[in-house]
């Protein structure tokens, strides 16, 4: 394999590793057959209305995990019902989608309140095609509720979880006491939750109908930790190849070219034997900036285990970004501080979540 082919392979690896950061983040493999949502009952609600919200769930299913619900005709308000559903893996995210029957005057914000904040406006807009001002008076709306099947990196003792929307006045210690689990365990499953905000969803280990915790099914896990490490190592290795290529190809060609040029004139930048590397640097800078923005957006949307891998990848991405910036500094110094050309605006991120690196030559 010639040096040019070697460098082309290195460049390909670098680009593929950049894509790996996006394509592997927060990807679940499978869902689980049972999860729960904690639904807060407000005054005036009846079981028939609640059943419609959750795809016709029967009172028998409700009573199995809500023994205090003795009759469907006497549901107490200001209490919670544990609603059962399957936790599905859709587009790499764990959740369950219910169908809400639309009526005149419905809004995304109103539907989120109807579901007692088991979902929110952001999710409703993400899983439906209607603009906020164009919701029809009939038909149905997708209502996606996030869920969890557990996290092997935290504990294999818990594979059944309750999606719990926090309310004003609730806090970490009170929640831990109510569910008889430790505060530290709650924090590990929900590291970014603000327990005093009354707005976050938290995921709580839950007991099955026999009163026991169900152990984690490993097939429900996300990306193995070893795969994450492999991605990081591959990324750093690919960047290292680019550095080697720079020394062995570009500098060698530049030295040869300088011997042939006039000693009193500097060769124009655009006549460099390998001018495209500057564009690569500008594009990589732009792309990594976009990646970070996407990751920050995902982190801020929720706090449960489906997003734990996002936080891990976010942390590792920052480490590799530091390595990348060091590479840029080396290239800058070796180029004797020549001005960089083809600058691209860092805030010009690709639209609709499609991130790409374009190799542009001059």
mmCIF file of C-alpha atoms in Angstrom:
data_model
loop_
_atom_site.group_PDB
_atom_site.id
_atom_site.type_symbol
_atom_site.label_atom_id
_atom_site.label_comp_id
_atom_site.label_asym_id
_atom_site.label_seq_id
_atom_site.Cartn_x
_atom_site.Cartn_y
_atom_site.Cartn_z
ATOM 1 C CA UNK A 1 0.000 0.000 0.000
ATOM 2 C CA UNK A 2 1.468 3.340 -1.065
ATOM 3 C CA UNK A 3 1.733 6.299 1.259
ATOM 4 C CA UNK A 4 -1.081 8.132 -0.516
ATOM 5 C CA UNK A 5 -3.373 5.104 -0.161
ATOM 6 C CA UNK A 6 -2.375 4.816 3.486
ATOM 7 C CA UNK A 7 -3.329 8.443 4.068
ATOM 8 C CA UNK A 8 -6.609 8.064 2.208
ATOM 9 C CA UNK A 9 -7.445 5.130 4.485
ATOM 10 C CA UNK A 10 -6.556 7.234 7.514
ATOM 11 C CA UNK A 11 -8.810 10.028 6.345
ATOM 12 C CA UNK A 12 -11.651 7.573 5.760
ATOM 13 C CA UNK A 13 -11.223 6.174 9.279
ATOM 14 C CA UNK A 14 -11.311 9.656 10.742
ATOM 15 C CA UNK A 15 -14.523 10.520 8.946
ATOM 16 C CA UNK A 16 -16.152 7.212 9.865
ATOM 17 C CA UNK A 17 -15.225 7.690 13.513
ATOM 18 C CA UNK A 18 -16.813 11.130 13.418
ATOM 19 C CA UNK A 19 -20.020 9.542 12.176
ATOM 20 C CA UNK A 20 -19.786 6.880 14.890
ATOM 21 C CA UNK A 21 -20.281 9.537 17.556
ATOM 22 C CA UNK A 22 -23.728 10.319 16.164
ATOM 23 C CA UNK A 23 -24.888 6.950 14.885
ATOM 24 C CA UNK A 24 -24.080 5.014 18.063
ATOM 25 C CA UNK A 25 -25.263 7.478 20.696
ATOM 26 C CA UNK A 26 -28.204 6.373 22.826
ATOM 27 C CA UNK A 27 -28.995 3.330 20.682
ATOM 28 C CA UNK A 28 -31.042 0.645 22.431
ATOM 29 C CA UNK A 29 -31.027 -2.907 21.096
ATOM 30 C CA UNK A 30 -34.428 -4.125 22.265
ATOM 31 C CA UNK A 31 -37.154 -3.013 24.613
ATOM 32 C CA UNK A 32 -38.793 -4.912 27.457
ATOM 33 C CA UNK A 33 -42.240 -6.407 27.865
ATOM 34 C CA UNK A 34 -43.248 -4.363 30.898
ATOM 35 C CA UNK A 35 -42.789 -0.826 32.164
ATOM 36 C CA UNK A 36 -44.880 1.595 34.191
ATOM 37 C CA UNK A 37 -45.968 5.193 34.038
ATOM 38 C CA UNK A 38 -47.069 7.076 37.142
ATOM 39 C CA UNK A 39 -50.256 8.939 36.204
ATOM 40 C CA UNK A 40 -51.459 11.676 38.550
ATOM 41 C CA UNK A 41 -55.258 11.815 38.877
ATOM 42 C CA UNK A 42 -56.833 15.256 39.041
ATOM 43 C CA UNK A 43 -60.268 16.104 40.354
ATOM 44 C CA UNK A 44 -63.215 15.082 38.179
ATOM 45 C CA UNK A 45 -61.493 12.279 36.279
ATOM 46 C CA UNK A 46 -63.184 8.915 35.855
ATOM 47 C CA UNK A 47 -61.705 5.571 34.923
ATOM 48 C CA UNK A 48 -63.328 5.564 31.481
ATOM 49 C CA UNK A 49 -61.449 8.714 30.469
ATOM 50 C CA UNK A 50 -58.159 7.374 31.824
ATOM 51 C CA UNK A 51 -58.642 4.119 29.919
ATOM 52 C CA UNK A 52 -59.063 6.034 26.645
ATOM 53 C CA UNK A 53 -55.792 7.894 27.217
ATOM 54 C CA UNK A 54 -53.856 4.662 27.600
ATOM 55 C CA UNK A 55 -55.192 2.661 24.657
ATOM 56 C CA UNK A 56 -58.123 1.079 26.478
ATOM 57 C CA UNK A 57 -56.271 -0.359 29.472
ATOM 58 C CA UNK A 58 -58.645 -2.503 31.541
ATOM 59 C CA UNK A 59 -59.475 -1.960 35.181
ATOM 60 C CA UNK A 60 -58.212 -5.488 35.905
ATOM 61 C CA UNK A 61 -54.764 -4.483 34.626
ATOM 62 C CA UNK A 62 -54.940 -1.280 36.654
ATOM 63 C CA UNK A 63 -55.907 -3.098 39.828
ATOM 64 C CA UNK A 64 -53.044 -5.599 39.517
ATOM 65 C CA UNK A 65 -50.507 -2.872 40.279
ATOM 66 C CA UNK A 66 -52.836 -0.535 42.162
ATOM 67 C CA UNK A 67 -54.447 -2.641 44.913
ATOM 68 C CA UNK A 68 -55.867 0.477 46.575
ATOM 69 C CA UNK A 69 -58.115 1.007 43.520
ATOM 70 C CA UNK A 70 -61.077 -1.022 44.743
ATOM 71 C CA UNK A 71 -63.642 0.171 42.201
ATOM 72 C CA UNK A 72 -63.522 1.866 38.829
ATOM 73 C CA UNK A 73 -66.417 4.051 39.962
ATOM 74 C CA UNK A 74 -64.525 5.528 42.902
ATOM 75 C CA UNK A 75 -61.065 6.649 41.834
ATOM 76 C CA UNK A 76 -59.516 9.090 44.280
ATOM 77 C CA UNK A 77 -58.105 12.312 42.890
ATOM 78 C CA UNK A 78 -54.732 13.703 43.979
ATOM 79 C CA UNK A 79 -53.389 10.150 43.889
ATOM 80 C CA UNK A 80 -51.376 8.239 41.307
ATOM 81 C CA UNK A 81 -52.122 5.201 39.180
ATOM 82 C CA UNK A 82 -49.360 2.917 37.931
ATOM 83 C CA UNK A 83 -50.114 2.370 34.238
ATOM 84 C CA UNK A 84 -48.594 -0.670 32.529
ATOM 85 C CA UNK A 85 -47.262 -0.702 28.967
ATOM 86 C CA UNK A 86 -44.524 -2.253 26.869
ATOM 87 C CA UNK A 87 -41.240 -0.381 26.646
ATOM 88 C CA UNK A 88 -40.314 -0.438 22.976
ATOM 89 C CA UNK A 89 -37.075 0.421 21.199
ATOM 90 C CA UNK A 90 -37.997 2.902 18.469
ATOM 91 C CA UNK A 91 -35.315 4.723 16.476
ATOM 92 C CA UNK A 92 -32.785 3.916 19.182
ATOM 93 C CA UNK A 93 -34.872 5.384 22.021
ATOM 94 C CA UNK A 94 -36.870 3.470 24.637
ATOM 95 C CA UNK A 95 -40.491 4.555 24.843
ATOM 96 C CA UNK A 96 -44.119 3.651 24.281
ATOM 97 C CA UNK A 97 -46.454 5.547 21.969
ATOM 98 C CA UNK A 98 -50.119 5.915 22.895
ATOM 99 C CA UNK A 99 -52.806 7.264 20.553
ATOM 100 C CA UNK A 100 -54.667 10.284 21.856
ATOM 101 C CA UNK A 101 -58.104 10.981 20.270
ATOM 102 C CA UNK A 102 -58.104 14.603 19.164
ATOM 103 C CA UNK A 103 -60.931 17.041 19.771
ATOM 104 C CA UNK A 104 -61.516 20.687 18.929
ATOM 105 C CA UNK A 105 -59.189 23.080 20.738
ATOM 106 C CA UNK A 106 -56.469 20.561 21.608
ATOM 107 C CA UNK A 107 -52.912 21.899 21.884
ATOM 108 C CA UNK A 108 -49.592 20.172 22.496
ATOM 109 C CA UNK A 109 -49.327 21.830 25.871
ATOM 110 C CA UNK A 110 -52.862 20.781 26.802
ATOM 111 C CA UNK A 111 -52.269 17.167 25.769
ATOM 112 C CA UNK A 112 -49.064 17.062 27.838
ATOM 113 C CA UNK A 113 -51.063 18.239 30.867
ATOM 114 C CA UNK A 114 -53.785 15.677 30.128
ATOM 115 C CA UNK A 115 -51.130 12.966 30.392
ATOM 116 C CA UNK A 116 -49.977 14.457 33.709
ATOM 117 C CA UNK A 117 -46.593 15.382 32.189
ATOM 118 C CA UNK A 118 -45.656 11.809 31.322
ATOM 119 C CA UNK A 119 -44.732 13.476 28.042
ATOM 120 C CA UNK A 120 -43.971 17.069 27.123
ATOM 121 C CA UNK A 121 -44.430 19.519 24.278
ATOM 122 C CA UNK A 122 -40.986 18.791 22.815
ATOM 123 C CA UNK A 123 -41.686 15.079 22.491
ATOM 124 C CA UNK A 124 -45.198 15.646 21.143
ATOM 125 C CA UNK A 125 -43.873 17.897 18.404
ATOM 126 C CA UNK A 126 -41.078 15.434 17.619
ATOM 127 C CA UNK A 127 -43.397 12.449 17.041
ATOM 128 C CA UNK A 128 -46.198 14.287 15.232
ATOM 129 C CA UNK A 129 -46.215 16.124 11.911
ATOM 130 C CA UNK A 130 -48.701 18.838 12.894
ATOM 131 C CA UNK A 131 -47.509 22.378 13.440
ATOM 132 C CA UNK A 132 -48.571 23.719 16.863
ATOM 133 C CA UNK A 133 -51.197 25.942 15.235
ATOM 134 C CA UNK A 134 -52.469 23.289 12.808
ATOM 135 C CA UNK A 135 -53.585 20.450 15.083
ATOM 136 C CA UNK A 136 -56.815 19.046 13.574
ATOM 137 C CA UNK A 137 -60.132 18.736 15.380
ATOM 138 C CA UNK A 138 -60.285 14.983 14.859
ATOM 139 C CA UNK A 139 -58.002 12.052 14.267
ATOM 140 C CA UNK A 140 -55.316 11.068 16.725
ATOM 141 C CA UNK A 141 -52.038 12.279 18.144
ATOM 142 C CA UNK A 142 -48.951 10.217 18.960
ATOM 143 C CA UNK A 143 -48.081 10.481 22.641
ATOM 144 C CA UNK A 144 -44.676 8.986 23.428
ATOM 145 C CA UNK A 145 -43.787 8.198 27.029
ATOM 146 C CA UNK A 146 -40.131 7.489 27.767
ATOM 147 C CA UNK A 147 -39.321 4.383 29.746
ATOM 148 C CA UNK A 148 -36.379 2.338 30.986
ATOM 149 C CA UNK A 149 -35.433 -1.323 31.019
ATOM 150 C CA UNK A 150 -32.410 -0.835 33.294
ATOM 151 C CA UNK A 151 -28.700 -0.178 33.022
ATOM 152 C CA UNK A 152 -26.117 -2.918 33.523
ATOM 153 C CA UNK A 153 -23.455 -0.333 34.341
ATOM 154 C CA UNK A 154 -25.452 0.712 37.411
ATOM 155 C CA UNK A 155 -27.014 -2.536 38.625
ATOM 156 C CA UNK A 156 -28.210 -5.839 37.231
ATOM 157 C CA UNK A 157 -30.697 -6.231 40.071
ATOM 158 C CA UNK A 158 -33.269 -3.902 38.519
ATOM 159 C CA UNK A 159 -34.971 -4.514 35.192
ATOM 160 C CA UNK A 160 -38.429 -3.058 35.845
ATOM 161 C CA UNK A 161 -38.906 0.708 36.045
ATOM 162 C CA UNK A 162 -41.536 3.338 36.717
ATOM 163 C CA UNK A 163 -41.540 6.558 34.684
ATOM 164 C CA UNK A 164 -42.348 9.152 37.326
ATOM 165 C CA UNK A 165 -43.113 12.819 36.545
ATOM 166 C CA UNK A 166 -41.999 14.949 39.475
ATOM 167 C CA UNK A 167 -44.476 17.408 40.962
ATOM 168 C CA UNK A 168 -43.926 20.595 42.910
ATOM 169 C CA UNK A 169 -43.017 19.860 46.526
ATOM 170 C CA UNK A 170 -41.389 16.499 45.843
ATOM 171 C CA UNK A 171 -37.686 15.984 46.515
ATOM 172 C CA UNK A 172 -35.020 13.317 46.340
ATOM 173 C CA UNK A 173 -35.169 12.122 49.943
ATOM 174 C CA UNK A 174 -38.966 11.962 49.966
ATOM 175 C CA UNK A 175 -39.038 9.989 46.731
ATOM 176 C CA UNK A 176 -36.379 7.558 47.953
ATOM 177 C CA UNK A 177 -38.315 7.025 51.177
ATOM 178 C CA UNK A 178 -41.635 6.494 49.374
ATOM 179 C CA UNK A 179 -40.170 3.774 47.153
ATOM 180 C CA UNK A 180 -37.864 2.333 49.817
ATOM 181 C CA UNK A 181 -34.693 2.728 47.781
ATOM 182 C CA UNK A 182 -31.543 4.702 48.432
ATOM 183 C CA UNK A 183 -31.134 8.285 47.306
ATOM 184 C CA UNK A 184 -27.766 7.411 45.774
ATOM 185 C CA UNK A 185 -29.356 4.733 43.570
ATOM 186 C CA UNK A 186 -31.981 7.189 42.372
ATOM 187 C CA UNK A 187 -29.284 9.705 41.531
ATOM 188 C CA UNK A 188 -27.283 7.142 39.582
ATOM 189 C CA UNK A 189 -30.274 6.320 37.402
ATOM 190 C CA UNK A 190 -31.174 10.002 37.075
ATOM 191 C CA UNK A 191 -27.900 11.959 37.339
ATOM 192 C CA UNK A 192 -29.208 15.178 35.784
ATOM 193 C CA UNK A 193 -32.616 15.321 37.437
ATOM 194 C CA UNK A 194 -33.531 18.480 39.313
ATOM 195 C CA UNK A 195 -35.693 17.071 42.087
ATOM 196 C CA UNK A 196 -36.829 20.511 43.205
ATOM 197 C CA UNK A 197 -38.069 21.697 39.824
ATOM 198 C CA UNK A 198 -41.257 19.641 39.758
ATOM 199 C CA UNK A 199 -40.814 19.113 36.026
ATOM 200 C CA UNK A 200 -38.389 16.279 35.334
ATOM 201 C CA UNK A 201 -39.134 12.653 34.580
ATOM 202 C CA UNK A 202 -37.260 10.223 36.783
ATOM 203 C CA UNK A 203 -36.931 6.469 36.394
ATOM 204 C CA UNK A 204 -37.459 4.455 39.567
ATOM 205 C CA UNK A 205 -36.786 0.724 40.102
ATOM 206 C CA UNK A 206 -40.196 -0.905 40.546
ATOM 207 C CA UNK A 207 -41.524 -4.216 41.862
ATOM 208 C CA UNK A 208 -43.598 -6.681 39.873
ATOM 209 C CA UNK A 209 -46.960 -8.140 40.915
ATOM 210 C CA UNK A 210 -45.243 -10.602 43.263
ATOM 211 C CA UNK A 211 -43.644 -7.747 45.199
ATOM 212 C CA UNK A 212 -40.114 -8.494 43.975
ATOM 213 C CA UNK A 213 -37.647 -6.561 41.862
ATOM 214 C CA UNK A 214 -37.191 -8.064 38.437
ATOM 215 C CA UNK A 215 -33.512 -8.493 37.460
ATOM 216 C CA UNK A 216 -32.164 -6.819 34.367
ATOM 217 C CA UNK A 217 -32.319 -8.737 31.097
ATOM 218 C CA UNK A 218 -28.940 -8.074 29.540
ATOM 219 C CA UNK A 219 -30.316 -8.130 26.000
ATOM 220 C CA UNK A 220 -32.083 -4.886 26.845
ATOM 221 C CA UNK A 221 -28.836 -3.023 27.364
ATOM 222 C CA UNK A 222 -27.407 -0.379 25.120
ATOM 223 C CA UNK A 223 -23.947 -0.246 23.646
ATOM 224 C CA UNK A 224 -21.422 -2.352 25.592
ATOM 225 C CA UNK A 225 -18.787 -0.347 27.421
ATOM 226 C CA UNK A 226 -16.106 -2.132 25.414
ATOM 227 C CA UNK A 227 -17.624 -0.842 22.193
ATOM 228 C CA UNK A 228 -17.523 2.713 23.506
ATOM 229 C CA UNK A 229 -13.854 2.336 24.385
ATOM 230 C CA UNK A 230 -13.232 0.858 20.954
ATOM 231 C CA UNK A 231 -14.815 3.857 19.277
ATOM 232 C CA UNK A 232 -12.615 6.220 21.270
ATOM 233 C CA UNK A 233 -9.447 4.258 20.518
ATOM 234 C CA UNK A 234 -10.348 4.033 16.825
ATOM 235 C CA UNK A 235 -10.972 7.767 16.686
ATOM 236 C CA UNK A 236 -7.649 8.620 18.285
ATOM 237 C CA UNK A 237 -5.864 6.101 16.059
ATOM 238 C CA UNK A 238 -7.425 7.625 12.954
ATOM 239 C CA UNK A 239 -6.375 11.110 13.999
ATOM 240 C CA UNK A 240 -2.866 9.805 14.661
ATOM 241 C CA UNK A 241 -2.741 8.450 11.118
ATOM 242 C CA UNK A 242 -3.578 11.909 9.831
ATOM 243 C CA UNK A 243 -0.692 13.388 11.815
ATOM 244 C CA UNK A 244 1.701 10.772 10.407
ATOM 245 C CA UNK A 245 0.447 11.506 6.908
ATOM 246 C CA UNK A 246 1.062 15.173 7.453
ATOM 247 C CA UNK A 247 4.696 14.624 8.387
ATOM 248 C CA UNK A 248 5.465 11.964 5.768
ATOM 249 C CA UNK A 249 3.590 13.320 2.763
ATOM 250 C CA UNK A 250 2.664 16.965 2.996
ATOM 251 C CA UNK A 251 5.849 18.261 4.648
ATOM 252 C CA UNK A 252 7.988 16.154 2.345
ATOM 253 C CA UNK A 253 6.230 17.551 -0.716
ATOM 254 C CA UNK A 254 6.393 21.073 0.628
ATOM 255 C CA UNK A 255 10.134 20.781 1.262
ATOM 256 C CA UNK A 256 10.684 19.474 -2.241
ATOM 257 C CA UNK A 257 8.592 22.263 -3.711
ATOM 258 C CA UNK A 258 10.434 24.929 -1.728
ATOM 259 C CA UNK A 259 13.770 23.773 -3.166
ATOM 260 C CA UNK A 260 12.434 24.312 -6.674
ATOM 261 C CA UNK A 261 10.897 27.709 -5.991
ATOM 262 C CA UNK A 262 12.584 31.089 -5.861
ATOM 263 C CA UNK A 263 14.322 31.754 -2.513
ATOM 264 C CA UNK A 264 12.909 35.285 -2.568
ATOM 265 C CA UNK A 265 9.245 34.367 -3.102
ATOM 266 C CA UNK A 266 6.759 32.435 -1.037
ATOM 267 C CA UNK A 267 4.525 30.004 -2.874
ATOM 268 C CA UNK A 268 0.835 30.942 -2.736
ATOM 269 C CA UNK A 269 -1.237 28.961 -0.267
ATOM 270 C CA UNK A 270 -3.592 27.703 -2.954
ATOM 271 C CA UNK A 271 -0.609 26.243 -4.858
ATOM 272 C CA UNK A 272 0.249 23.970 -1.944
ATOM 273 C CA UNK A 273 0.631 20.295 -2.956
ATOM 274 C CA UNK A 274 -1.976 19.357 -0.354
ATOM 275 C CA UNK A 275 -4.223 22.423 0.171
ATOM 276 C CA UNK A 276 -7.329 20.490 1.104
ATOM 277 C CA UNK A 277 -6.179 19.716 4.649
ATOM 278 C CA UNK A 278 -7.087 23.258 5.684
ATOM 279 C CA UNK A 279 -10.638 22.673 4.531
ATOM 280 C CA UNK A 280 -10.676 19.374 6.428
ATOM 281 C CA UNK A 281 -9.703 21.206 9.615
ATOM 282 C CA UNK A 282 -12.406 23.832 9.112
ATOM 283 C CA UNK A 283 -15.032 21.191 8.342
ATOM 284 C CA UNK A 284 -14.058 18.970 11.262
ATOM 285 C CA UNK A 285 -14.233 21.968 13.591
ATOM 286 C CA UNK A 286 -17.687 22.790 12.290
ATOM 287 C CA UNK A 287 -18.871 19.175 12.479
ATOM 288 C CA UNK A 288 -17.654 18.619 16.039
ATOM 289 C CA UNK A 289 -19.358 21.852 17.062
ATOM 290 C CA UNK A 290 -22.609 20.536 15.591
ATOM 291 C CA UNK A 291 -22.170 17.179 17.334
ATOM 292 C CA UNK A 292 -21.777 18.912 20.676
ATOM 293 C CA UNK A 293 -24.921 20.943 20.090
ATOM 294 C CA UNK A 294 -26.937 17.835 19.212
ATOM 295 C CA UNK A 295 -25.621 16.017 22.291
ATOM 296 C CA UNK A 296 -26.448 18.955 24.570
ATOM 297 C CA UNK A 297 -29.964 19.024 23.101
ATOM 298 C CA UNK A 298 -30.512 15.312 23.780
ATOM 299 C CA UNK A 299 -29.132 15.592 27.308
ATOM 300 C CA UNK A 300 -31.491 18.448 28.125
ATOM 301 C CA UNK A 301 -34.549 16.607 26.817
ATOM 302 C CA UNK A 302 -34.613 13.901 29.472
ATOM 303 C CA UNK A 303 -32.691 12.408 32.337
ATOM 304 C CA UNK A 304 -33.289 8.663 32.256
ATOM 305 C CA UNK A 305 -31.241 5.628 31.268
ATOM 306 C CA UNK A 306 -32.038 5.940 27.531
ATOM 307 C CA UNK A 307 -29.843 9.032 27.633
ATOM 308 C CA UNK A 308 -27.074 7.771 29.909
ATOM 309 C CA UNK A 309 -25.038 6.676 26.900
ATOM 310 C CA UNK A 310 -25.440 10.166 25.434
ATOM 311 C CA UNK A 311 -23.752 11.584 28.520
ATOM 312 C CA UNK A 312 -20.952 9.002 28.351
ATOM 313 C CA UNK A 313 -20.343 9.718 24.680
ATOM 314 C CA UNK A 314 -20.530 13.446 25.363
ATOM 315 C CA UNK A 315 -17.762 13.160 27.958
ATOM 316 C CA UNK A 316 -15.577 11.028 25.711
ATOM 317 C CA UNK A 317 -16.202 13.308 22.751
ATOM 318 C CA UNK A 318 -14.874 16.252 24.733
ATOM 319 C CA UNK A 319 -11.687 14.278 25.414
ATOM 320 C CA UNK A 320 -11.181 13.475 21.733
ATOM 321 C CA UNK A 321 -12.015 17.061 20.833
ATOM 322 C CA UNK A 322 -9.103 18.130 23.031
ATOM 323 C CA UNK A 323 -6.872 15.767 21.071
ATOM 324 C CA UNK A 324 -8.207 17.189 17.815
ATOM 325 C CA UNK A 325 -7.524 20.759 18.904
ATOM 326 C CA UNK A 326 -3.970 19.746 19.794
ATOM 327 C CA UNK A 327 -3.602 18.370 16.275
ATOM 328 C CA UNK A 328 -4.798 21.665 14.840
ATOM 329 C CA UNK A 329 -2.257 23.541 16.967
ATOM 330 C CA UNK A 330 0.574 21.313 15.710
ATOM 331 C CA UNK A 331 -0.440 21.875 12.098
ATOM 332 C CA UNK A 332 -0.698 25.597 12.714
ATOM 333 C CA UNK A 333 2.793 25.834 14.216
ATOM 334 C CA UNK A 334 4.362 23.640 11.554
ATOM 335 C CA UNK A 335 2.804 25.819 8.880
ATOM 336 C CA UNK A 336 4.696 28.804 10.301
ATOM 337 C CA UNK A 337 1.449 30.566 11.166
ATOM 338 C CA UNK A 338 0.190 30.898 7.624
ATOM 339 C CA UNK A 339 -3.419 32.158 7.558
ATOM 340 C CA UNK A 340 -6.085 29.494 7.347
ATOM 341 C CA UNK A 341 -8.309 29.675 4.309
ATOM 342 C CA UNK A 342 -11.834 28.495 3.593
ATOM 343 C CA UNK A 343 -13.157 29.286 7.086
ATOM 344 C CA UNK A 344 -16.651 27.962 7.617
ATOM 345 C CA UNK A 345 -19.075 29.398 10.229
ATOM 346 C CA UNK A 346 -19.261 27.165 13.300
ATOM 347 C CA UNK A 347 -22.926 27.952 13.825
ATOM 348 C CA UNK A 348 -23.944 26.781 10.349
ATOM 349 C CA UNK A 349 -24.988 23.292 11.420
ATOM 350 C CA UNK A 350 -26.622 20.956 8.891
ATOM 351 C CA UNK A 351 -30.408 20.914 9.084
ATOM 352 C CA UNK A 352 -32.752 18.105 10.148
ATOM 353 C CA UNK A 353 -30.168 16.260 12.155
ATOM 354 C CA UNK A 354 -28.073 15.201 9.142
ATOM 355 C CA UNK A 355 -24.451 15.685 10.070
ATOM 356 C CA UNK A 356 -21.739 15.215 7.474
ATOM 357 C CA UNK A 357 -18.142 16.130 6.753
ATOM 358 C CA UNK A 358 -17.500 17.347 3.223
ATOM 359 C CA UNK A 359 -14.044 16.975 1.747
ATOM 360 C CA UNK A 360 -13.521 20.062 -0.380
ATOM 361 C CA UNK A 361 -10.393 20.556 -2.445
ATOM 362 C CA UNK A 362 -9.211 23.722 -4.050
#
